[in-house]
XYZ file of C-alpha atoms in Angstrom:
708
model
C -112.083 -109.667 67.847
C -109.346 -109.733 70.493
C -106.881 -111.329 68.082
C -107.604 -108.728 65.442
C -107.008 -105.947 67.970
C -103.535 -107.272 69.060
C -102.260 -107.814 65.537
C -103.506 -104.372 64.529
C -101.527 -102.829 67.426
C -98.285 -104.513 66.378
C -98.828 -103.561 62.708
C -99.361 -99.922 63.686
C -96.115 -99.860 65.700
C -94.316 -101.498 62.756
C -95.519 -98.815 60.354
C -94.315 -96.081 62.709
C -90.891 -97.742 62.947
C -90.587 -98.048 59.154
C -91.587 -94.379 58.692
C -88.920 -93.141 61.105
C -86.244 -95.285 59.470
C -87.158 -93.989 56.013
C -87.079 -90.416 57.350
C -83.599 -91.035 58.780
C -82.386 -92.372 55.408
C -83.708 -89.280 53.634
C -81.992 -86.931 56.113
C -78.700 -88.846 55.904
C -78.786 -88.761 52.099
C -79.515 -85.023 52.111
C -76.647 -84.292 54.530
C -74.072 -86.371 52.640
C -75.086 -84.970 49.248
C -74.924 -81.414 50.634
C -71.413 -81.923 52.053
C -70.221 -83.573 48.846
C -71.531 -80.857 46.563
C -70.008 -78.188 48.834
C -66.546 -79.757 48.464
C -66.965 -80.217 44.724
C -68.055 -76.589 44.258
C -65.140 -75.342 46.346
C -62.504 -77.435 44.547
C -63.817 -77.801 40.993
C -66.575 -75.144 40.700
C -69.241 -77.821 40.107
C -72.790 -76.414 39.505
C -75.222 -76.678 42.397
C -77.774 -78.565 40.245
C -75.665 -81.681 40.693
C -76.938 -81.898 44.265
C -80.292 -83.424 43.155
C -78.929 -86.526 41.319
C -76.358 -86.947 44.090
C -79.171 -86.917 46.668
C -81.147 -89.529 44.728
C -78.073 -91.753 44.454
C -77.328 -91.525 48.190
C -80.976 -92.213 49.074
C -81.080 -95.335 46.906
C -77.886 -96.607 48.535
C -79.243 -96.072 52.075
C -82.583 -97.682 51.246
C -80.838 -100.688 49.703
C -78.584 -101.119 52.747
C -81.208 -100.793 55.518
C -84.368 -102.075 53.786
C -86.619 -100.858 56.570
C -89.756 -102.204 54.834
C -88.547 -105.761 55.491
C -89.047 -105.308 59.233
C -91.341 -108.152 60.367
C -93.979 -108.261 63.078
C -91.842 -110.763 64.967
C -89.064 -108.172 65.388
C -91.600 -105.632 66.650
C -92.964 -108.194 69.128
C -89.449 -108.943 70.411
C -88.813 -105.191 70.758
C -91.989 -104.797 72.848
C -91.030 -107.733 75.080
C -87.663 -106.015 75.834
C -89.154 -102.588 76.486
C -92.221 -103.593 78.551
C -91.717 -106.230 81.295
C -95.488 -106.361 81.996
C -95.957 -108.217 78.681
C -94.004 -111.110 80.243
C -92.273 -111.793 76.888
C -95.500 -113.134 75.448
C -96.178 -110.623 72.643
C -95.432 -113.289 70.075
C -98.627 -115.160 71.082
C -100.649 -112.507 69.278
C -99.075 -113.534 65.965
C -99.949 -117.258 66.297
C -103.171 -118.666 64.913
C -105.786 -119.548 67.544
C -105.838 -123.182 66.460
C -102.168 -123.622 67.454
C -102.567 -122.276 71.003
C -102.946 -124.602 73.981
C -104.988 -123.841 77.062
C -102.171 -122.112 78.952
C -101.192 -119.954 75.940
C -104.825 -118.949 75.451
C -105.083 -117.707 79.029
C -101.748 -115.832 78.671
C -102.923 -114.289 75.350
C -105.949 -112.740 77.047
C -103.664 -111.092 79.611
C -101.188 -109.880 76.943
C -103.981 -108.391 74.823
C -105.068 -106.296 77.767
C -101.492 -105.039 78.364
C -100.978 -104.230 74.648
C -103.778 -101.698 74.739
C -101.686 -99.550 77.138
C -98.547 -99.646 74.925
C -98.080 -96.404 72.861
C -98.047 -96.615 69.078
C -94.654 -94.855 68.629
C -91.506 -94.848 70.768
C -88.689 -92.348 71.273
C -86.072 -94.990 70.491
C -87.358 -95.029 66.890
C -86.106 -91.423 66.541
C -82.418 -92.050 67.404
C -81.284 -92.378 63.781
C -83.535 -89.555 62.675
C -82.129 -87.198 65.355
C -78.557 -88.076 64.418
C -79.321 -87.503 60.740
C -80.940 -84.140 61.532
C -77.840 -82.986 63.439
C -75.637 -84.050 60.539
C -77.854 -82.139 58.125
C -77.649 -78.964 60.234
C -73.863 -79.306 60.351
C -73.815 -79.737 56.563
C -75.823 -76.525 56.118
C -73.448 -74.567 58.386
C -70.330 -76.014 56.821
C -71.586 -75.242 53.305
C -72.352 -71.670 54.257
C -68.919 -71.131 55.809
C -67.108 -72.818 52.911
C -68.845 -70.856 50.165
C -68.963 -67.464 51.871
C -65.229 -66.539 51.395
C -65.419 -67.694 47.765
C -68.304 -65.347 47.042
C -66.556 -62.527 48.821
C -63.358 -63.027 46.865
C -65.234 -63.133 43.568
C -67.003 -59.882 44.345
C -63.755 -58.223 45.350
C -61.997 -59.545 42.269
C -64.642 -58.208 39.964
C -64.480 -54.734 41.432
C -61.760 -52.174 40.859
C -60.411 -49.656 43.325
C -62.936 -47.139 42.104
C -65.773 -49.481 43.108
C -64.413 -49.640 46.630
C -64.395 -45.866 46.765
C -68.009 -45.800 45.587
C -69.008 -47.615 48.775
C -67.953 -44.584 50.811
C -70.648 -42.021 51.380
C -69.560 -38.512 50.414
C -71.120 -35.103 50.814
C -70.934 -33.036 47.644
C -71.584 -29.335 47.252
C -75.107 -28.615 45.938
C -73.660 -26.700 42.950
C -71.995 -29.888 41.623
C -74.246 -32.027 39.444
C -71.780 -34.754 38.405
C -68.165 -35.768 38.876
C -65.939 -37.940 36.694
C -62.507 -38.830 38.085
C -60.175 -40.733 35.746
C -57.114 -42.406 37.288
C -54.189 -43.164 34.974
C -51.901 -45.609 36.834
C -48.156 -45.222 36.198
C -46.522 -47.355 33.551
C -44.686 -49.617 36.040
C -47.996 -51.029 37.326
C -49.172 -52.234 33.919
C -52.785 -51.328 34.798
C -55.376 -49.732 32.569
C -57.003 -46.347 33.346
C -60.137 -46.466 35.464
C -62.888 -44.013 36.239
C -64.989 -43.286 39.323
C -67.684 -40.886 40.408
C -66.327 -40.176 43.892
C -63.815 -37.617 45.134
C -62.042 -39.997 47.545
C -58.860 -41.299 45.917
C -56.979 -44.534 46.420
C -54.331 -44.493 43.694
C -50.880 -45.868 42.981
C -47.763 -43.835 43.661
C -47.091 -41.659 40.618
C -50.604 -41.938 39.154
C -52.097 -39.074 37.127
C -55.653 -38.102 38.124
C -58.039 -36.074 35.947
C -61.114 -34.345 37.395
C -64.127 -33.398 35.264
C -66.683 -31.497 37.338
C -70.070 -30.431 35.995
C -72.158 -27.792 37.821
C -75.887 -27.230 37.613
C -75.416 -23.445 37.445
C -72.854 -21.162 35.916
C -69.981 -20.513 38.338
C -67.025 -18.165 38.203
C -64.263 -20.388 39.493
C -63.723 -23.999 40.623
C -60.522 -24.963 42.449
C -59.026 -27.869 44.386
C -57.339 -27.124 47.728
C -54.743 -29.789 48.666
C -53.643 -30.157 52.310
C -54.714 -26.558 53.084
C -51.630 -25.374 51.185
C -51.754 -25.946 47.437
C -54.551 -24.519 45.304
C -55.150 -25.668 41.723
C -57.692 -23.856 39.565
C -59.752 -25.945 37.162
C -60.063 -24.922 33.519
C -63.412 -24.054 32.003
C -64.204 -26.206 28.968
C -67.718 -24.893 28.307
C -68.877 -21.383 27.374
C -71.737 -21.740 29.868
C -69.161 -22.134 32.659
C -70.694 -25.335 33.966
C -67.944 -27.816 32.975
C -64.458 -27.771 34.514
C -61.465 -30.083 34.354
C -57.884 -30.379 35.673
C -55.110 -32.989 35.792
C -52.586 -33.609 38.603
C -49.795 -36.057 39.473
C -50.368 -37.772 42.846
C -47.250 -39.000 44.636
C -48.006 -38.448 48.330
C -51.036 -39.002 50.587
C -53.158 -36.257 52.066
C -56.578 -34.690 51.580
C -58.227 -32.045 49.447
C -61.367 -29.931 49.149
C -63.408 -28.586 46.243
C -63.826 -24.798 46.216
C -66.778 -23.529 44.162
C -66.966 -19.714 44.229
C -65.557 -19.584 47.733
C -67.642 -22.427 49.172
C -65.572 -25.361 50.452
C -66.666 -28.974 50.398
C -65.919 -31.672 52.923
C -62.465 -33.176 53.267
C -61.719 -35.993 50.821
C -58.967 -38.557 51.420
C -56.050 -39.159 49.097
C -54.494 -42.573 49.761
C -51.310 -43.549 47.905
C -50.423 -47.197 47.280
C -46.639 -47.382 47.466
C -44.668 -49.791 45.318
C -42.971 -52.469 47.416
C -39.482 -53.730 46.504
C -39.045 -57.250 45.222
C -38.819 -60.103 47.711
C -36.105 -62.699 47.007
C -36.042 -66.118 48.649
C -33.112 -68.488 48.053
C -34.107 -72.141 48.494
C -30.654 -73.589 47.845
C -27.767 -73.627 48.564
C -27.367 -72.938 52.262
C -25.776 -69.707 53.364
C -22.505 -71.496 54.160
C -21.644 -74.345 51.767
C -18.473 -76.436 52.004
C -17.415 -78.682 49.108
C -15.275 -81.592 50.290
C -12.705 -83.416 48.246
C -14.309 -85.673 45.667
C -17.574 -83.760 45.474
C -18.718 -82.052 42.294
C -17.494 -78.471 42.234
C -20.865 -77.064 41.208
C -23.435 -74.879 42.916
C -27.114 -75.081 42.014
C -28.903 -71.837 42.881
C -32.678 -72.147 43.250
C -34.559 -68.948 44.132
C -37.917 -67.215 43.757
C -38.525 -63.503 43.146
C -41.881 -61.854 43.916
C -43.066 -58.301 43.305
C -46.420 -56.580 43.605
C -46.415 -55.270 40.017
C -43.665 -57.064 38.122
C -39.991 -58.049 38.045
C -37.828 -56.315 35.445
C -34.526 -58.134 35.978
C -32.587 -60.370 38.360
C -28.940 -61.413 38.338
C -26.249 -62.991 40.480
C -23.351 -60.840 41.684
C -20.455 -63.138 42.591
C -16.953 -62.524 43.928
C -14.138 -65.101 43.920
C -11.468 -64.844 46.637
C -8.043 -66.423 46.002
C -4.937 -66.495 48.160
C -4.486 -65.978 51.898
C -3.324 -63.323 54.318
C -2.454 -60.008 52.683
C -2.130 -61.620 49.248
C -5.862 -62.168 48.811
C -7.172 -61.297 45.345
C -10.789 -60.765 44.377
C -12.569 -60.925 41.060
C -16.205 -60.009 40.489
C -18.661 -61.655 38.087
C -22.186 -60.811 36.954
C -24.112 -63.979 36.147
C -27.476 -63.841 34.403
C -30.279 -66.334 34.926
C -31.417 -68.283 31.890
C -34.846 -66.607 32.150
C -36.414 -63.801 30.137
C -37.972 -60.995 32.176
C -39.626 -59.254 29.228
C -43.100 -60.296 30.398
C -42.600 -58.483 33.747
C -44.466 -61.168 35.672
C -45.024 -60.649 39.412
C -43.323 -63.971 40.255
C -40.398 -65.908 38.812
C -38.807 -69.212 39.762
C -35.104 -68.992 38.973
C -32.493 -71.747 38.673
C -28.819 -71.479 37.795
C -26.091 -74.109 37.853
C -22.680 -72.503 38.372
C -19.533 -74.457 37.589
C -16.821 -73.311 39.983
C -13.900 -74.298 37.691
C -15.461 -72.062 35.021
C -14.864 -69.152 37.423
C -11.160 -70.163 37.705
C -11.690 -71.424 41.240
C -9.194 -73.850 42.736
C -9.064 -75.777 46.013
C -8.891 -73.313 48.896
C -10.785 -70.553 47.037
C -14.089 -69.105 48.155
C -17.122 -67.804 46.268
C -19.317 -65.052 47.717
C -22.532 -64.275 45.885
C -25.893 -62.586 46.324
C -28.946 -62.111 44.102
C -30.094 -58.627 43.111
C -33.558 -57.990 41.639
C -35.014 -54.888 39.977
C -38.754 -54.309 39.669
C -40.624 -52.341 37.001
C -40.321 -49.195 39.165
C -36.504 -49.556 39.092
C -36.366 -50.409 42.776
C -33.544 -52.766 43.677
C -33.424 -55.356 46.430
C -30.803 -57.936 47.279
C -30.231 -60.943 49.491
C -27.575 -61.638 52.089
C -24.158 -62.854 51.025
C -23.826 -66.627 50.536
C -20.452 -68.373 50.832
C -19.173 -71.439 48.968
C -15.752 -72.882 49.914
C -13.669 -75.606 48.255
C -11.538 -77.799 50.475
C -7.786 -77.436 49.969
C -6.464 -80.993 50.395
C -2.914 -79.979 49.515
C -2.797 -77.407 52.286
C -4.534 -79.766 54.665
C -1.679 -82.251 54.748
C 1.121 -79.832 53.900
C 4.593 -80.808 55.206
C 6.108 -77.335 54.857
C 6.411 -76.972 58.593
C 8.541 -80.102 58.876
C 10.790 -79.330 55.902
C 11.717 -75.879 57.212
C 13.664 -77.309 60.107
C 13.134 -78.650 63.583
C 11.463 -76.241 65.989
C 11.460 -77.758 69.430
C 8.320 -76.903 71.395
C 6.854 -78.194 74.620
C 4.898 -81.418 74.400
C 1.543 -79.750 75.088
C 1.990 -77.487 72.027
C 1.759 -80.353 69.565
C -0.502 -79.719 66.580
C -3.416 -81.786 65.279
C -1.381 -82.765 62.206
C 1.380 -84.133 64.431
C -1.188 -86.160 66.383
C -2.450 -87.649 63.103
C 1.086 -88.576 62.021
C 1.825 -90.169 65.402
C -1.455 -92.109 65.279
C -0.675 -93.500 61.834
C 2.838 -94.412 62.963
C 1.390 -96.210 65.985
C -0.868 -98.268 63.722
C 2.121 -99.248 61.556
C 4.126 -100.316 64.660
C 1.222 -102.276 66.147
C 2.528 -105.671 65.017
C 6.099 -105.010 66.210
C 5.402 -103.782 69.777
C 3.758 -105.310 72.775
C 0.148 -104.712 73.722
C 1.129 -102.805 76.872
C 3.364 -100.421 74.944
C 0.710 -99.986 72.287
C -1.858 -99.043 74.902
C 0.548 -96.642 76.617
C 1.346 -94.815 73.380
C -2.352 -94.626 72.519
C -3.119 -93.182 75.942
C -0.270 -90.658 75.558
C -1.764 -89.532 72.266
C -5.113 -89.131 74.069
C -3.376 -86.853 76.576
C -1.853 -84.827 73.734
C -5.296 -84.541 72.135
C -6.726 -83.358 75.429
C -4.086 -80.653 75.878
C -4.623 -79.414 72.317
C -8.359 -79.316 72.945
C -7.829 -77.240 76.071
C -5.711 -74.777 74.097
C -8.451 -74.136 71.553
C -11.112 -74.201 74.245
C -9.674 -71.008 75.730
C -10.891 -69.124 72.663
C -14.447 -69.987 73.671
C -13.931 -69.027 77.295
C -13.840 -72.620 78.554
C -12.156 -73.456 81.817
C -8.552 -74.625 81.774
C -7.221 -77.482 83.844
C -4.346 -77.265 86.249
C -2.615 -80.455 85.143
C -0.705 -78.827 82.275
C 1.803 -77.084 84.528
C 0.603 -77.689 88.073
C 1.859 -75.084 90.461
C 3.945 -76.116 93.383
C 1.939 -76.386 96.571
C 4.680 -74.576 98.478
C 4.296 -71.541 96.204
C 0.528 -71.506 96.603
C -0.403 -68.147 98.212
C -3.562 -69.676 99.639
C -1.519 -72.177 101.660
C 0.630 -69.435 103.167
C -0.202 -68.854 106.846
C 0.318 -65.131 106.371
C -2.642 -64.972 103.951
C -5.014 -66.649 106.375
C -8.294 -64.741 106.255
C -7.209 -62.701 103.225
C -10.332 -62.831 101.029
C -8.627 -61.095 98.100
C -6.055 -63.913 97.705
C -8.721 -66.596 97.824
C -10.948 -64.797 95.311
C -7.978 -64.237 92.993
C -7.368 -67.982 92.761
C -10.826 -69.500 92.728
C -12.935 -66.946 90.833
C -13.261 -66.470 87.078
C -12.019 -63.173 85.669
C -14.297 -62.980 82.696
C -14.509 -59.206 82.806
C -10.927 -58.607 81.678
C -10.685 -56.700 78.391
C -7.912 -58.964 77.156
C -10.082 -62.048 77.688
C -12.962 -60.684 75.652
C -13.399 -62.381 72.285
C -15.074 -60.849 69.249
C -15.610 -63.957 67.141
C -18.364 -64.179 64.576
C -21.170 -66.559 65.635
C -20.410 -68.782 62.658
C -16.747 -69.021 63.705
C -17.748 -69.896 67.261
C -20.054 -72.587 65.928
C -17.277 -74.113 63.815
C -14.785 -73.923 66.684
C -17.222 -75.778 68.928
C -17.568 -78.440 66.238
C -13.771 -78.735 66.149
C -13.633 -79.285 69.909
C -16.344 -81.934 69.602
C -14.281 -83.884 67.080
C -11.269 -83.625 69.411
C -13.382 -85.000 72.244
C -14.350 -88.015 70.095
C -10.758 -88.610 68.998
C -9.548 -88.450 72.597
C -12.199 -90.974 73.653
C -11.084 -93.517 71.072
C -7.419 -93.012 71.929
C -8.123 -93.524 75.629
C -9.976 -96.743 74.717
C -6.840 -97.938 72.819
C -8.621 -97.661 69.437
C -6.396 -95.350 67.360
C -7.876 -96.710 64.125
C -11.327 -95.401 65.160
C -9.812 -92.084 66.285
C -8.287 -91.240 62.884
C -11.562 -90.080 61.178
C -12.260 -87.654 64.028
C -8.682 -86.354 63.954
C -8.873 -85.712 60.196
C -12.175 -83.920 60.547
C -10.823 -81.764 63.359
C -7.805 -80.837 61.191
C -10.058 -79.952 58.272
C -12.190 -77.702 60.453
C -9.085 -75.963 61.813
C -7.791 -75.304 58.293
C -11.174 -73.984 57.295
C -11.037 -71.583 60.247
C -7.733 -70.276 58.926
C -9.407 -69.585 55.577
C -11.932 -67.395 57.399
C -9.249 -64.732 57.641
C -10.305 -63.566 54.171
C -12.243 -60.490 55.147
C -13.001 -57.831 52.589
C -15.346 -54.897 52.287
C -17.818 -56.625 49.939
C -18.838 -58.977 52.735
C -20.152 -56.073 54.770
C -22.606 -55.040 52.020
C -20.960 -51.615 51.757
C -20.139 -49.962 48.461
C -17.604 -47.137 48.932
C -17.942 -44.022 46.764
C -15.795 -43.837 43.662
C -12.555 -41.858 43.926
C -12.085 -38.777 41.765
C -8.877 -39.457 39.883
C -8.323 -35.787 38.978
C -7.988 -34.939 42.691
C -5.952 -37.965 43.695
C -2.406 -37.084 44.950
C -2.951 -33.398 44.113
C -2.288 -32.194 47.658
C -4.985 -29.499 47.436
C -6.120 -28.611 50.984
C -7.719 -25.263 50.185
C -11.234 -26.510 50.858
C -10.384 -28.030 54.210
C -11.234 -25.593 57.007
C -10.418 -25.734 60.655
C -13.384 -26.949 62.681
C -15.039 -24.310 64.820
C -17.148 -25.529 67.706
C -19.890 -23.035 68.351
C -23.226 -23.863 69.851
C -26.024 -21.749 71.213
C -27.976 -23.612 73.839
C -31.557 -22.432 73.888
C -34.442 -23.892 75.779
C -36.464 -26.058 73.442
C -40.047 -25.206 72.679
C -42.786 -27.723 73.185
C -44.250 -28.420 69.743
C -47.284 -30.038 71.324
C -48.139 -27.117 73.594
C -51.107 -26.026 71.465
C -52.504 -29.553 71.419
C -52.226 -29.821 75.203
C -54.074 -26.537 75.603
C -56.677 -27.743 73.120
C -57.366 -30.778 75.306
C -58.181 -28.461 78.223
C -60.499 -26.367 76.036
C -62.306 -29.471 74.805
C -62.748 -30.671 78.374
C -64.385 -27.338 79.227
C -66.667 -27.591 76.195
C -68.056 -30.852 77.553
C -69.315 -28.963 80.614
C -70.310 -25.640 79.012
C -70.427 -25.492 75.179
C -69.266 -21.909 74.956
C -65.968 -20.623 73.579
C -64.152 -17.365 74.043
C -61.890 -15.728 71.499
C -58.809 -17.183 73.169
C -60.321 -20.683 73.083
C -61.073 -20.365 69.377
C -57.477 -19.261 68.754
C -56.122 -22.293 70.627
C -58.391 -24.681 68.715
C -57.422 -23.023 65.411
C -53.727 -23.606 66.142
C -54.462 -27.212 67.097
C -56.432 -27.598 63.865
C -53.333 -26.596 61.888
C -51.276 -29.312 63.561
C -54.003 -31.889 62.931
C -54.029 -30.739 59.314
C -50.326 -31.546 58.954
C -50.928 -34.965 60.528
C -53.861 -35.617 58.204
C -51.651 -34.786 55.207
C -49.347 -37.661 56.121
C -51.973 -40.077 57.495
C -55.389 -39.130 56.118
C -57.044 -42.359 57.163
C -56.199 -41.814 60.830
C -56.581 -38.050 61.291
C -58.971 -36.811 58.588
C -62.206 -37.588 60.552
C -60.812 -35.727 63.580
C -59.832 -32.749 61.422
C -63.364 -32.604 60.001
C -64.784 -32.730 63.540
C -62.451 -29.919 64.655
C -63.600 -27.735 61.769
C -67.239 -28.397 62.624
C -66.530 -27.277 66.194
C -64.903 -24.066 64.964
C -67.558 -23.311 62.342
C -70.582 -24.036 64.562
C -69.734 -23.059 68.166
C -73.346 -23.233 69.219
C -73.923 -26.750 67.829
C -71.046 -28.665 69.368
C -71.757 -32.393 69.743
C -70.076 -34.703 72.283
C -69.180 -37.094 69.450
C -67.041 -34.485 67.679
C -65.289 -33.592 70.946
C -64.474 -37.250 71.676
C -63.219 -37.787 68.121
C -60.840 -34.816 68.355
C -59.627 -35.834 71.817
C -58.739 -39.342 70.657
C -56.772 -37.962 67.715
C -54.876 -35.519 69.963
C -54.062 -38.255 72.483
C -52.719 -40.355 69.608
C -50.508 -37.455 68.522
C -49.105 -36.515 71.917
C -45.905 -38.258 72.924
C -45.720 -39.230 76.600
C -43.201 -37.100 78.449
C -39.980 -38.679 79.654
C -40.034 -39.478 83.319
C -37.397 -37.607 85.300
C -35.411 -39.486 87.939
C -36.856 -38.945 91.379
C -35.938 -40.254 94.778
C -37.751 -43.435 95.615
C -40.216 -43.185 98.433
C -39.313 -45.200 101.492
C -41.939 -47.812 102.212
C -43.792 -47.444 105.432
C -42.298 -49.805 108.009
C -44.652 -48.808 110.837
C -41.709 -47.608 112.957
C -39.900 -50.953 112.971
C -36.562 -49.428 111.931
C -36.635 -46.913 114.745
C -37.478 -49.631 117.241
C -34.638 -51.766 115.845
C -32.022 -49.038 116.425
C -33.326 -48.390 119.926
C -32.884 -52.042 120.814
C -29.343 -52.027 119.409
C -28.407 -49.018 121.483
C -29.863 -50.643 124.564
C -27.805 -53.814 124.037
C -24.557 -51.894 123.438
C -24.761 -50.105 126.753
């Protein structure tokens, strides 16, 4: 009986363990299948019914891996021995037959059986996997909800037109109106089809034509639309019973309007206008400044994208080729089409064009300036910045014209970069015929020449000069003169930087400064190699510095097309005619009058509204002030109906029902007025002296006492 009781206890604990493990496998399979189906639905729009076979597959895999039903009683006994020290690691005796037990084991079994009765049938450690699986399942539910919510929202918004969005807005309609049918005809440049709605609030494209068909439940004399409190349009009767009216109007600016039925006005209805945005052009390649070195292919591959909200009608490349230098620069313009048809008027195009520079009659030393211009279906034009492509002029780079024109003796520190290159190459040729000491001396002298040339160009960037070019004689130094001892002006004149002189100010373009800094860097590297007696390694840096200097000279080609300015065309019939009859002498006459505050009525209205919060009663003067403020809010609502139309409606309710003024309407009007008012400019005032608790007065008293 005792043996049966112990084995039954272990079997019960084993069944609980297997149940929890199977529950954990089910939860894990559900969580993984839910996450997988969420990803598949988001990426490939897979039906949700696939979740069931996916769950079954995952469950079979987990059951095959863990095989919880194979858990033996021996494992349960070992688990109990680890968890309960009072069993003295003897739970396994319960599983042995009685015939195999000796006397000592029999006595221990009786003690273990008594302790097993106090052991619970299930343990919290069995729930670890189940708890983890439950948390994963909850995360899968939350993740699936978040992942699928935007998709559903986008589908609902895609399936609805602008009229459906307007239908969500609650509107108050006059009781005489039984039905309303508003048909919006978008302009041709949008490519949209007409749409209808049953609401007065409009959200239409710029240039759309709107038709109103209003049906009344009784016969009325006249139906009209009042736009922005200024324009009144009478509807036409299309029924002998005078209960059907219609009108058509072109909408090209925002505002608001009301329906007038036999003198009774409706609420204010918004008119929002969707403006057409110009095309957006993005050039992926080439870079804004492209330099083609000798030996490179003289081609430019233009890769760009054009986007528009409704459609692109055309796009082309406007290029200008600059030839020559100085005052003999010549320009020629080209219009280059992309090999793309824009007849479909798609909202996005990817454009590529390979331009052969020799086909544009470009030669070494010439420059190409181009930009892309796009036109949308509304005939709006947009363009990019100007891009520059230059071809290296190798002939000009190593030109010997300066040497053939005669000898022009200059100081040593005025040597050019080309002369340094020639001297370096000559030094390399003479290397085998001169001693090492002389070779090193000449290389070091060239490094000094490179340094002096670098200092010359460094002055253009405002860098400091060194005094070793023409060191001043110490005897002529004014600072060393005993007569100037203590003269601060002489010392400041020598040791301070005079960067504020107008003649020292430089107006270089940032791109030119960047290239000049690169030139100085190459000179630094060339000087380093020359000082290390390595003229062969200095030559590449010297050549690069010369190329950059020549390229800077080419930057002198400045013309009006670079500034994105198109001058007006000249009238040839008036050119050189000498007719000055329409040129009058300027007469300076000005009448200075004190300006009027255009926001005075709004400021007074704020005071009246503040009084209405305390006592909701208005006098005739208060009503006049609020009426004037209402007119200004009306003009604001015409331009920005979404921001000011609710406040205008609240102001009209205050004026129409003085005895039923609500705090909400007052707050709404006050916020709109505060948004309209511009903060006044602060006038300069004398700063208030901080309180020093009389310390300054005490300080002067002590000074006077010490001076006595």
